[in-house]
Tab-separated table of C-alpha atoms and ligand atoms in Angstrom:
chain	number	residue	atom	x	y	z
B	10	MET	CA	141.234	-13.816	106.658
B	11	THR	CA	141.401	-10.321	108.133
B	12	THR	CA	144.335	-8.575	109.769
B	13	PRO	CA	142.851	-6.269	112.382
B	14	GLU	CA	145.193	-3.870	114.073
B	15	THR	CA	145.848	-5.332	117.470
B	16	ARG	CA	146.836	-3.412	120.547
B	17	PHE	CA	150.423	-4.081	121.534
B	18	GLY	CA	151.808	-4.972	124.903
B	19	ARG	CA	149.070	-6.996	126.559
B	20	ILE	CA	150.962	-9.567	128.563
B	21	ARG	CA	148.790	-12.552	129.126
B	22	PRO	CA	149.470	-14.311	132.383
B	23	ALA	CA	151.161	-17.701	132.550
B	24	PRO	CA	150.397	-20.562	132.753
B	25	GLU	CA	147.561	-20.532	130.155
B	26	ASN	CA	150.061	-19.634	127.504
B	27	PHE	CA	152.506	-22.377	128.403
B	28	LEU	CA	151.583	-25.773	127.050
B	29	SER	CA	153.744	-28.792	127.628
B	30	GLN	CA	153.950	-31.638	125.133
B	31	ASP	CA	151.900	-33.635	127.704
B	32	ASP	CA	149.099	-31.033	127.706
B	33	ILE	CA	148.984	-31.209	123.967
B	34	ARG	CA	148.997	-35.010	123.942
B	35	ALA	CA	146.057	-34.947	126.357
B	36	VAL	CA	144.115	-32.643	124.035
B	37	ALA	CA	145.078	-34.728	121.030
B	38	ALA	CA	144.072	-37.981	122.739
B	39	GLY	CA	140.569	-36.580	123.192
B	40	ARG	CA	140.064	-36.188	119.473
B	41	ARG	CA	142.561	-38.440	117.771
B	42	GLY	CA	140.115	-39.169	114.958
B	43	PHE	CA	139.844	-35.503	114.050
B	44	LEU	CA	143.583	-35.068	113.964
B	45	ARG	CA	144.123	-38.083	111.748
B	46	LYS	CA	141.423	-36.933	109.355
B	47	ALA	CA	142.828	-33.430	109.220
B	48	PHE	CA	146.256	-34.792	108.396
B	49	ALA	CA	144.931	-37.150	105.764
B	50	ALA	CA	143.049	-34.311	104.116
B	51	ALA	CA	146.039	-32.009	104.269
B	52	GLY	CA	148.260	-34.661	102.770
B	53	ALA	CA	145.937	-35.352	99.848
B	54	ALA	CA	146.815	-33.246	96.819
B	55	VAL	CA	144.913	-29.940	96.845
B	56	ALA	CA	141.867	-30.780	98.912
B	57	ALA	CA	139.142	-29.184	96.776
B	58	PRO	CA	139.985	-25.522	97.386
B	59	ALA	CA	137.384	-24.552	94.743
B	60	ALA	CA	134.480	-25.606	96.975
B	61	PHE	CA	134.198	-22.187	98.637
B	62	ALA	CA	134.035	-20.108	95.415
B	63	ALA	CA	130.745	-18.142	95.162
B	64	SER	CA	128.169	-19.052	92.557
B	65	PRO	CA	127.772	-16.320	89.868
B	66	LYS	CA	123.994	-16.409	90.304
B	67	GLY	CA	122.797	-13.673	92.626
B	68	ASP	CA	126.204	-12.105	93.471
B	69	PRO	CA	125.696	-8.307	93.026
B	70	ALA	CA	129.450	-7.879	92.468
B	71	ILE	CA	129.004	-9.806	89.235
B	72	LEU	CA	125.538	-8.673	88.153
B	73	GLU	CA	126.068	-4.877	88.463
B	74	LEU	CA	128.809	-3.192	86.434
B	75	PRO	CA	131.075	-1.194	88.775
B	76	GLU	CA	132.094	2.399	87.947
B	77	TRP	CA	135.560	1.233	86.834
B	78	SER	CA	133.937	-0.633	83.959
B	79	THR	CA	131.684	2.237	82.840
B	80	THR	CA	133.684	5.484	83.298
B	81	LEU	CA	136.993	6.967	82.172
B	82	GLY	CA	139.954	6.120	84.383
B	83	GLN	CA	142.627	8.494	85.662
B	84	PRO	CA	145.668	9.464	83.581
B	85	VAL	CA	149.070	8.240	84.811
B	86	ALA	CA	149.412	8.286	88.584
B	87	ALA	CA	149.329	11.790	90.080
B	88	ASN	CA	152.243	10.887	92.336
B	89	PRO	CA	155.181	10.195	89.990
B	90	TYR	CA	156.544	7.770	92.604
B	91	GLY	CA	153.857	5.087	92.731
B	92	MET	CA	151.976	4.233	95.893
B	93	PRO	CA	149.981	1.139	96.961
B	94	SER	CA	146.191	0.988	96.563
B	95	GLN	CA	144.129	2.957	99.082
B	96	PHE	CA	142.595	-0.395	100.042
B	97	GLU	CA	145.993	-1.589	101.274
B	98	ARG	CA	146.575	1.268	103.712
B	99	GLY	CA	146.361	-1.108	106.683
B	100	LEU	CA	149.556	-2.825	105.565
B	101	VAL	CA	152.137	-0.564	107.185
B	102	ARG	CA	155.091	-0.640	109.543
B	103	ARG	CA	153.927	-0.281	113.112
B	104	GLN	CA	155.567	0.894	116.309
B	105	SER	CA	155.003	-0.680	119.696
B	106	PRO	CA	154.070	1.944	122.266
B	107	GLY	CA	156.301	1.779	125.291
B	108	LEU	CA	159.058	-0.348	123.759
B	109	THR	CA	161.596	2.473	123.591
B	110	ARG	CA	161.363	5.516	125.806
B	111	VAL	CA	162.753	8.260	123.558
B	112	PRO	CA	161.795	8.999	119.955
B	113	GLY	CA	165.434	8.911	118.866
B	114	SER	CA	165.732	5.288	119.925
B	115	SER	CA	162.957	3.813	117.873
B	116	VAL	CA	161.736	0.657	116.167
B	117	SER	CA	159.124	-0.014	113.513
B	118	PHE	CA	158.081	-3.547	112.601
B	119	THR	CA	157.513	-5.116	109.174
B	120	PRO	CA	153.938	-6.411	108.621
B	121	LEU	CA	155.031	-9.979	107.813
B	122	GLN	CA	151.408	-11.208	108.011
B	123	GLY	CA	150.518	-9.381	104.801
B	124	LEU	CA	153.575	-10.047	102.607
B	125	PHE	CA	154.110	-12.594	99.825
B	126	GLY	CA	157.252	-14.222	98.489
B	127	MET	CA	160.653	-13.389	99.933
B	128	ILE	CA	161.276	-9.686	99.176
B	129	THR	CA	160.210	-6.980	101.619
B	130	PRO	CA	158.934	-3.871	99.827
B	131	SER	CA	161.325	-1.017	100.677
B	132	GLY	CA	158.573	1.071	102.260
B	133	LEU	CA	157.832	-1.802	104.671
B	134	HIS	CA	161.441	-2.651	105.631
B	135	PHE	CA	161.647	-2.540	109.450
B	136	GLU	CA	163.569	0.292	111.104
B	137	ARG	CA	165.783	0.387	114.155
B	138	HIS	CA	167.480	3.650	115.069
B	139	HIS	CA	169.622	4.103	118.165
B	140	GLN	CA	169.760	7.885	117.757
B	141	GLY	CA	167.223	8.803	115.075
B	142	TRP	CA	167.748	9.030	111.317
B	143	HIS	CA	168.708	11.806	108.947
B	144	ASP	CA	168.298	12.156	105.194
B	145	VAL	CA	172.070	12.332	104.690
B	146	ASP	CA	173.319	14.511	101.787
B	147	PRO	CA	175.212	12.089	99.525
B	148	ASN	CA	177.418	14.928	98.240
B	149	ARG	CA	178.718	15.565	101.747
B	150	HIS	CA	178.942	11.915	102.799
B	151	ARG	CA	182.381	10.241	102.894
B	152	LEU	CA	183.746	6.760	103.627
B	153	MET	CA	187.146	6.685	105.336
B	154	ILE	CA	189.389	3.594	105.421
B	155	ASN	CA	192.112	3.602	108.068
B	156	GLY	CA	194.059	1.390	110.474
B	157	LEU	CA	196.241	-1.495	109.281
B	158	VAL	CA	196.297	-0.441	105.610
B	159	LYS	CA	199.139	0.772	103.368
B	160	THR	CA	197.170	3.752	102.092
B	161	GLU	CA	194.458	5.384	104.167
B	162	ALA	CA	191.730	6.750	101.910
B	163	VAL	CA	188.540	8.808	101.844
B	164	TYR	CA	185.908	7.983	99.218
B	165	THR	CA	183.024	10.089	97.968
B	166	MET	CA	179.796	8.415	96.853
B	167	ASP	CA	180.803	9.142	93.241
B	168	ASP	CA	184.111	7.315	93.828
B	169	LEU	CA	182.317	4.271	95.258
B	170	MET	CA	179.652	4.096	92.572
B	171	ARG	CA	182.306	3.912	89.818
B	172	LEU	CA	183.609	0.626	91.266
B	173	PRO	CA	182.453	-2.831	90.106
B	174	SER	CA	179.216	-3.679	91.923
B	175	VAL	CA	177.297	-6.823	92.851
B	176	SER	CA	173.638	-7.387	93.823
B	177	ARG	CA	172.683	-10.010	96.400
B	178	ILE	CA	169.450	-10.968	98.161
B	179	HIS	CA	169.786	-11.300	101.944
B	180	PHE	CA	167.662	-11.118	105.054
B	181	ILE	CA	168.424	-8.690	107.847
B	182	GLU	CA	167.136	-9.566	111.317
B	183	CYS	CA	167.642	-7.485	114.454
B	184	GLY	CA	169.312	-9.633	117.137
B	185	ALA	CA	166.475	-8.566	119.450
B	186	ASN	CA	163.777	-9.908	117.115
B	187	THR	CA	161.369	-12.087	119.156
B	188	GLY	CA	163.311	-10.851	122.226
B	189	MET	CA	160.214	-9.984	124.219
B	190	GLU	CA	159.037	-13.610	124.131
B	191	TRP	CA	161.874	-15.063	126.221
B	192	GLY	CA	159.921	-15.136	129.479
B	193	ASN	CA	156.338	-15.459	128.314
B	194	VAL	CA	153.954	-14.728	125.493
B	195	ALA	CA	154.345	-10.986	125.162
B	196	VAL	CA	152.918	-9.673	121.898
B	197	PRO	CA	149.755	-10.435	119.916
B	198	THR	CA	150.846	-10.530	116.267
B	199	VAL	CA	153.654	-11.794	114.046
B	200	GLN	CA	154.387	-8.180	113.133
B	201	TYR	CA	155.556	-7.574	116.706
B	202	SER	CA	156.946	-11.041	117.465
B	203	HIS	CA	159.037	-11.418	114.270
B	204	GLY	CA	158.765	-8.113	112.364
B	205	MET	CA	162.315	-6.891	112.955
B	206	LEU	CA	163.066	-8.971	109.875
B	207	SER	CA	163.244	-7.975	106.225
B	208	CYS	CA	164.780	-9.288	103.004
B	209	SER	CA	165.995	-7.172	100.103
B	210	GLU	CA	168.256	-7.198	97.114
B	211	PHE	CA	171.269	-5.091	98.095
B	212	THR	CA	173.671	-3.562	95.591
B	213	GLY	CA	177.146	-2.320	96.384
B	214	VAL	CA	180.865	-2.966	96.367
B	215	PRO	CA	182.420	-5.923	98.176
B	216	LEU	CA	184.336	-4.434	101.110
B	217	LYS	CA	187.225	-6.782	100.204
B	218	LEU	CA	187.742	-4.859	96.954
B	219	ILE	CA	188.023	-1.523	98.772
B	220	LEU	CA	190.376	-2.983	101.398
B	221	ASP	CA	192.500	-4.496	98.586
B	222	MET	CA	192.750	-1.055	96.978
B	223	CYS	CA	193.963	0.366	100.287
B	224	GLY	CA	196.491	-2.451	100.766
B	225	ALA	CA	194.966	-3.925	103.928
B	226	ASP	CA	197.307	-6.032	106.073
B	227	TYR	CA	195.277	-9.264	106.091
B	228	LYS	CA	197.913	-11.033	108.183
B	229	LYS	CA	197.735	-8.764	111.231
B	230	GLY	CA	194.425	-7.112	110.476
B	231	ARG	CA	192.018	-9.886	111.424
B	232	TYR	CA	189.154	-7.534	112.357
B	233	ILE	CA	187.425	-4.509	110.981
B	234	LEU	CA	185.497	-1.816	112.823
B	235	ALA	CA	182.497	-0.302	111.034
B	236	GLU	CA	181.300	3.139	112.158
B	237	GLY	CA	178.105	5.043	111.352
B	238	ALA	CA	177.721	8.788	110.824
B	239	ASP	CA	174.690	9.200	113.121
B	240	GLY	CA	174.770	10.390	116.716
B	241	SER	CA	174.608	6.869	118.160
B	242	SER	CA	178.357	6.236	117.670
B	243	MET	CA	177.365	2.841	116.296
B	244	THR	CA	180.570	0.867	115.995
B	245	ARG	CA	180.798	-2.867	115.442
B	246	THR	CA	183.690	-5.327	115.167
B	247	ILE	CA	183.477	-7.797	112.272
B	248	PRO	CA	185.927	-10.682	111.791
B	249	MET	CA	188.063	-10.337	108.666
B	250	GLU	CA	187.086	-13.875	107.452
B	251	MET	CA	183.611	-12.548	106.704
B	252	VAL	CA	185.092	-9.712	104.643
B	253	GLU	CA	187.508	-12.087	102.873
B	254	SER	CA	184.611	-14.344	101.853
B	255	GLY	CA	183.451	-11.467	99.638
B	256	GLU	CA	180.006	-11.450	101.263
B	257	VAL	CA	180.314	-8.180	103.179
B	258	LEU	CA	179.134	-5.291	100.998
B	259	VAL	CA	179.419	-1.537	101.187
B	260	ALA	CA	175.914	-1.069	99.813
B	261	TYR	CA	174.104	1.914	98.340
B	262	GLY	CA	171.272	0.075	96.565
B	263	MET	CA	168.192	-1.679	97.937
B	264	ASN	CA	165.565	-3.350	95.736
B	265	GLY	CA	166.787	-1.650	92.596
B	266	GLU	CA	167.017	1.939	93.853
B	267	MET	CA	169.132	3.860	96.329
B	268	LEU	CA	168.714	2.890	99.999
B	269	ARG	CA	165.885	4.623	101.818
B	270	PRO	CA	167.069	7.327	104.267
B	271	GLU	CA	165.814	5.351	107.270
B	272	ASN	CA	167.750	2.273	106.098
B	273	GLY	CA	171.103	4.051	105.844
B	274	TYR	CA	171.081	6.237	102.717
B	275	PRO	CA	173.463	6.708	101.061
B	276	LEU	CA	175.686	3.888	102.391
B	277	ARG	CA	175.345	0.929	104.740
B	278	LEU	CA	177.271	-2.218	105.514
B	279	VAL	CA	175.634	-5.518	104.523
B	280	VAL	CA	176.863	-8.424	106.660
B	281	PRO	CA	174.902	-11.495	105.490
B	282	GLY	CA	173.747	-13.874	108.217
B	283	VAL	CA	174.810	-11.524	111.009
B	284	GLN	CA	172.453	-9.688	113.381
B	285	GLY	CA	171.130	-6.322	112.188
B	286	VAL	CA	173.214	-4.174	114.514
B	287	SER	CA	176.373	-4.991	112.523
B	288	TRP	CA	174.753	-3.703	109.318
B	289	VAL	CA	176.001	-0.210	110.147
B	290	LYS	CA	173.891	2.488	108.483
B	291	TRP	CA	175.166	5.843	107.174
B	292	LEU	CA	178.548	4.046	107.076
B	293	ARG	CA	181.383	6.572	107.319
B	294	ARG	CA	184.473	4.667	108.407
B	295	ILE	CA	186.094	1.227	108.272
B	296	GLU	CA	189.158	0.624	110.401
B	297	VAL	CA	191.346	-2.470	110.043
B	298	GLY	CA	192.696	-3.743	113.385
B	299	ASP	CA	194.333	-6.716	115.080
B	300	GLN	CA	191.747	-7.344	117.832
B	301	PRO	CA	188.043	-6.809	118.599
B	302	TRP	CA	187.279	-3.283	119.806
B	303	GLY	CA	184.811	-4.109	122.599
B	304	ALA	CA	182.722	-1.069	121.637
B	305	LYS	CA	179.710	-0.120	123.779
B	306	ASP	CA	177.369	-2.028	121.462
B	307	GLU	CA	179.410	-5.207	121.975
B	308	ALA	CA	180.376	-4.842	125.654
B	309	VAL	CA	177.224	-3.482	127.310
B	310	HIS	CA	174.540	-4.202	124.702
B	311	TYR	CA	174.104	-7.229	122.429
B	312	ILE	CA	175.276	-9.634	125.117
B	313	ASP	CA	173.149	-12.436	126.549
B	314	MET	CA	172.863	-13.494	130.193
B	315	MET	CA	173.319	-17.263	130.369
B	316	PRO	CA	171.781	-19.481	133.089
B	317	ASP	CA	175.112	-19.498	135.019
B	318	GLY	CA	174.923	-15.701	135.342
B	319	VAL	CA	177.736	-15.027	132.863
B	320	HIS	CA	177.085	-12.889	129.793
B	321	ARG	CA	178.061	-14.277	126.422
B	322	GLN	CA	179.507	-11.759	123.971
B	323	TYR	CA	180.166	-11.482	120.218
B	324	THR	CA	177.229	-13.679	119.246
B	325	SER	CA	176.667	-12.425	115.784
B	326	ILE	CA	175.106	-15.154	113.623
B	327	GLN	CA	171.322	-15.360	113.338
B	328	GLU	CA	170.648	-19.095	113.715
B	329	CYS	CA	168.080	-21.057	111.711
B	330	LYS	CA	164.519	-19.885	112.398
B	331	SER	CA	161.078	-19.874	110.838
B	332	VAL	CA	157.602	-18.548	111.509
B	333	ILE	CA	154.141	-19.063	110.074
B	334	THR	CA	153.072	-15.619	108.900
B	335	SER	CA	149.495	-16.630	108.017
B	336	PRO	CA	147.388	-17.799	109.777
B	337	SER	CA	149.067	-15.893	112.631
B	338	GLY	CA	148.209	-13.996	115.802
B	339	GLY	CA	145.408	-11.459	115.437
B	340	GLN	CA	144.012	-13.027	112.270
B	341	LEU	CA	140.674	-14.746	111.909
B	342	LEU	CA	139.888	-17.833	109.835
B	343	LEU	CA	136.640	-16.869	108.121
B	344	ASP	CA	135.419	-20.379	107.431
B	345	LYS	CA	136.178	-24.088	107.728
B	346	GLY	CA	137.822	-25.815	104.791
B	347	PHE	CA	140.971	-25.237	102.811
B	348	HIS	CA	143.591	-22.793	104.093
B	349	ASN	CA	147.108	-22.201	102.852
B	350	ILE	CA	149.569	-22.167	105.734
B	351	THR	CA	152.411	-19.876	104.679
B	352	GLY	CA	155.526	-18.562	106.325
B	353	LEU	CA	159.195	-17.683	106.163
B	354	ALA	CA	162.365	-19.561	107.064
B	355	TRP	CA	165.940	-18.294	107.199
B	356	SER	CA	169.389	-19.118	108.505
B	357	GLY	CA	172.482	-17.005	109.021
B	358	ARG	CA	174.566	-20.070	108.136
B	359	GLY	CA	173.335	-20.708	104.600
B	360	LYS	CA	170.382	-22.185	102.774
B	361	ILE	CA	167.161	-23.574	104.214
B	362	THR	CA	166.879	-27.253	103.295
B	363	ARG	CA	163.590	-28.193	104.941
B	364	VAL	CA	160.591	-26.779	106.779
B	365	ASP	CA	158.049	-28.963	108.561
B	366	VAL	CA	154.650	-27.777	109.702
B	367	SER	CA	152.606	-29.120	112.619
B	368	VAL	CA	148.957	-28.320	113.340
B	369	ASP	CA	148.850	-30.262	116.627
B	370	GLY	CA	151.478	-28.448	118.662
B	371	GLY	CA	154.436	-30.506	117.506
B	372	ILE	CA	153.242	-34.112	117.771
B	373	ASN	CA	152.927	-34.743	114.029
B	374	TRP	CA	154.870	-32.912	111.333
B	375	MET	CA	154.378	-32.653	107.592
B	376	PRO	CA	156.865	-31.250	105.093
B	377	ALA	CA	156.085	-27.798	103.689
B	378	ARG	CA	156.818	-26.799	100.086
B	379	LEU	CA	159.838	-24.502	99.798
B	380	GLU	CA	159.127	-21.880	97.134
B	381	GLY	CA	162.089	-20.831	95.033
B	382	PRO	CA	164.454	-19.255	94.819
B	383	VAL	CA	166.048	-20.778	97.911
B	384	LEU	CA	169.117	-18.598	98.494
B	385	PRO	CA	171.748	-18.658	101.231
B	386	LYS	CA	171.158	-16.174	104.081
B	387	ALA	CA	167.893	-15.032	102.504
B	388	LEU	CA	164.261	-15.487	103.501
B	389	THR	CA	162.689	-18.638	102.058
B	390	ARG	CA	158.940	-18.766	101.572
B	391	PHE	CA	157.156	-21.995	102.495
B	392	ASN	CA	153.576	-23.133	101.909
B	393	CYS	CA	151.557	-26.040	103.222
B	394	ASP	CA	147.978	-27.175	102.429
B	395	TRP	CA	145.587	-27.410	105.368
B	396	VAL	CA	141.923	-28.219	105.736
B	397	TRP	CA	140.447	-26.728	108.893
B	398	ASP	CA	137.562	-28.679	110.407
B	399	GLY	CA	136.584	-25.952	112.875
B	400	LYS	CA	138.348	-27.545	115.881
B	401	PRO	CA	141.128	-25.845	117.875
B	402	TYR	CA	144.647	-26.398	116.580
B	403	ILE	CA	148.190	-25.254	117.336
B	404	LEU	CA	150.196	-24.321	114.253
B	405	GLN	CA	154.005	-24.477	114.242
B	406	SER	CA	156.830	-24.454	111.735
B	407	ARG	CA	160.296	-25.929	112.219
B	408	ALA	CA	163.167	-25.126	109.852
B	409	VAL	CA	166.384	-27.013	109.085
B	410	ASP	CA	169.392	-25.386	107.394
B	411	GLU	CA	172.161	-26.812	105.215
B	412	THR	CA	174.406	-27.399	108.237
B	413	GLY	CA	171.738	-29.841	109.532
B	414	TYR	CA	170.817	-27.519	112.425
B	415	VAL	CA	167.175	-27.902	113.495
B	416	GLN	CA	165.228	-24.934	114.891
B	417	PRO	CA	164.692	-25.576	118.632
B	418	SER	CA	161.492	-25.600	120.692
B	419	TYR	CA	161.136	-23.124	123.574
B	420	GLY	CA	161.879	-25.973	125.962
B	421	GLN	CA	165.124	-26.887	124.184
B	422	LEU	CA	166.234	-23.264	123.830
B	423	ARG	CA	165.527	-22.376	127.466
B	424	LYS	CA	167.427	-25.442	128.653
B	425	VAL	CA	170.604	-23.987	127.145
B	426	ARG	CA	169.939	-20.269	127.303
B	427	GLY	CA	167.635	-19.790	130.319
B	428	THR	CA	165.104	-16.930	130.196
B	429	SER	CA	167.246	-13.852	130.885
B	430	SER	CA	168.406	-13.220	127.339
B	431	ILE	CA	167.229	-10.437	125.061
B	432	TYR	CA	168.857	-11.485	121.818
B	433	HIS	CA	168.927	-14.495	119.500
B	434	ASN	CA	165.579	-16.113	120.257
B	435	ASN	CA	165.053	-18.545	117.355
B	436	ALA	CA	162.536	-20.845	119.068
B	437	ILE	CA	159.607	-22.480	117.282
B	438	GLN	CA	156.598	-20.122	117.271
B	439	SER	CA	153.113	-21.485	118.029
B	440	TRP	CA	149.816	-19.982	116.917
B	441	LYS	CA	146.638	-21.303	118.469
B	442	VAL	CA	143.569	-21.488	116.231
B	443	ALA	CA	140.407	-21.334	118.357
B	444	GLU	CA	137.026	-22.781	117.374
B	445	SER	CA	135.908	-19.200	116.669
B	446	GLY	CA	138.620	-19.003	114.016
B	447	GLU	CA	140.580	-16.473	116.059
B	448	VAL	CA	144.337	-16.992	116.000
B	449	GLY	CA	146.467	-16.135	119.034
B	450	ASN	CA	150.018	-16.336	120.296
B	451	VAL	CA	150.851	-19.233	122.669
B	452	GLN	CA	154.068	-20.910	123.738
B	453	VAL	CA	154.657	-24.649	123.550
B	454	LEU	CA	157.589	-25.872	125.630
N	526	MTE	N1	174.581	3.932	112.265
N	526	MTE	C1	173.667	3.087	112.721
N	526	MTE	N2	173.602	1.852	112.183
N	526	MTE	C2	172.686	0.962	112.616
N	526	MTE	C3	171.787	1.292	113.668
N	526	MTE	C4	171.862	2.602	114.209
N	526	MTE	O1	171.092	2.993	115.089
N	526	MTE	N3	172.815	3.469	113.714
N	526	MTE	N4	170.903	0.331	114.122
N	526	MTE	C5	171.336	-1.050	113.923
N	526	MTE	C6	170.349	-2.047	114.293
N	526	MTE	S1	170.254	-2.439	115.936
N	526	MTE	C7	169.657	-2.750	113.355
N	526	MTE	S2	168.650	-4.032	113.791
N	526	MTE	C8	169.733	-2.399	111.927
N	526	MTE	C9	168.365	-2.046	111.417
N	526	MTE	O2	168.415	-1.693	110.064
N	526	MTE	P1	167.144	-1.048	109.392
N	526	MTE	O3	166.762	0.176	110.186
N	526	MTE	O4	167.527	-0.747	107.989
N	526	MTE	O5	166.064	-2.093	109.460
N	526	MTE	O6	170.604	-1.307	111.672
N	526	MTE	C10	171.749	-1.295	112.480
N	526	MTE	N5	172.641	-0.257	112.033
N	527	MO	MO1	168.976	-4.307	116.170
């Protein structure tokens, strides 16, 4: 399977990209036998994946000794901070030309199609900056606590790093992830459709501990405001229950080292399950207050137009969602036979309990294997065996979380939310596999 770089922004016209359940049934009816066979094969335990291994006879890669077996290798890596293999240089964050109009307001997307497991390597963690990023000097950075507290305080990084710390694995998803797909199929690859999503181990101090030290008034102070030190005046209201649960962290660590500058070095808020915008980077101030602030990023942005023309506000939780990351848009199945269908599932409300996979556009479903660890508010990797017989198929995944919530289809989501939203699109993603092996983005209502 290859992952060619695909040009962004080609909007394919409807209706070819809209398929109703009836359309799919009609296609399925035409080749019911094939579908049944494919399912039977997929259900059977490991359907002979060894069949496509090359024979050692006549393969030059085996018969001729390569230079790495016959010459002296390099001493320890020249770059003291290790880098990926030169052969992996295609696996990078990518920007979508035309998405944001000024360099300061920028986005780069995580290459989900090429990742394994649940952790996003720090150098591939997506970025979203409302006013650019700086490499903030930790010696000059401060965190102020004010508002409804007994003792207002200002902490240095040294102060914060002396406090008891915890490490937790969580996903972060921009509320606008998959936002371009509301009206129609808009982007070619999973990197652009779902790549404002990453999952890391974060290390820091529970905000509750710091507020306790400052004598926060938990009776009156039912909200906090988090403020960043960048030019975007990023301020977000967070309900105090989330802080009291102990989940909200004032974090300095990511995947075992300090945060990367573009992800908020030296300090960011971690708000598990909540949309990315509330994970304030370069965190410089927490205020305790008795009501939501209605800041610009909660009054004008991060609101969703509902079908009745009214905007809904303060929608923070990222609902249960999943996506097949391979095979996915822009990839090519090189041959018929066994393929591992793999993907990610997550929920802002807790653990993933189940993921089902369909290869016929949602008519039949088979359970995928959830790979451990399955953690609350973290990405969960799933895998599913599939034998491709060279016919066209439509691949989908559907996740269920521990609250029993089932990821909706586009039809179900649009019925409630219409098509004028930007944020919180958690609909089931469909990838169409063509007879040529090419995989493309389609929408199934
Ligand atoms: N101070 C500050 N915090 C911020 C932002 C910002 O522009 N400035 N962007 C927010 C948005 S919209 C998202 S989705 C996440 C992205 O985090 P990342 O860049 O580490 O992926 O940070 C959030 N925190
Ligand atoms: Mo975002």
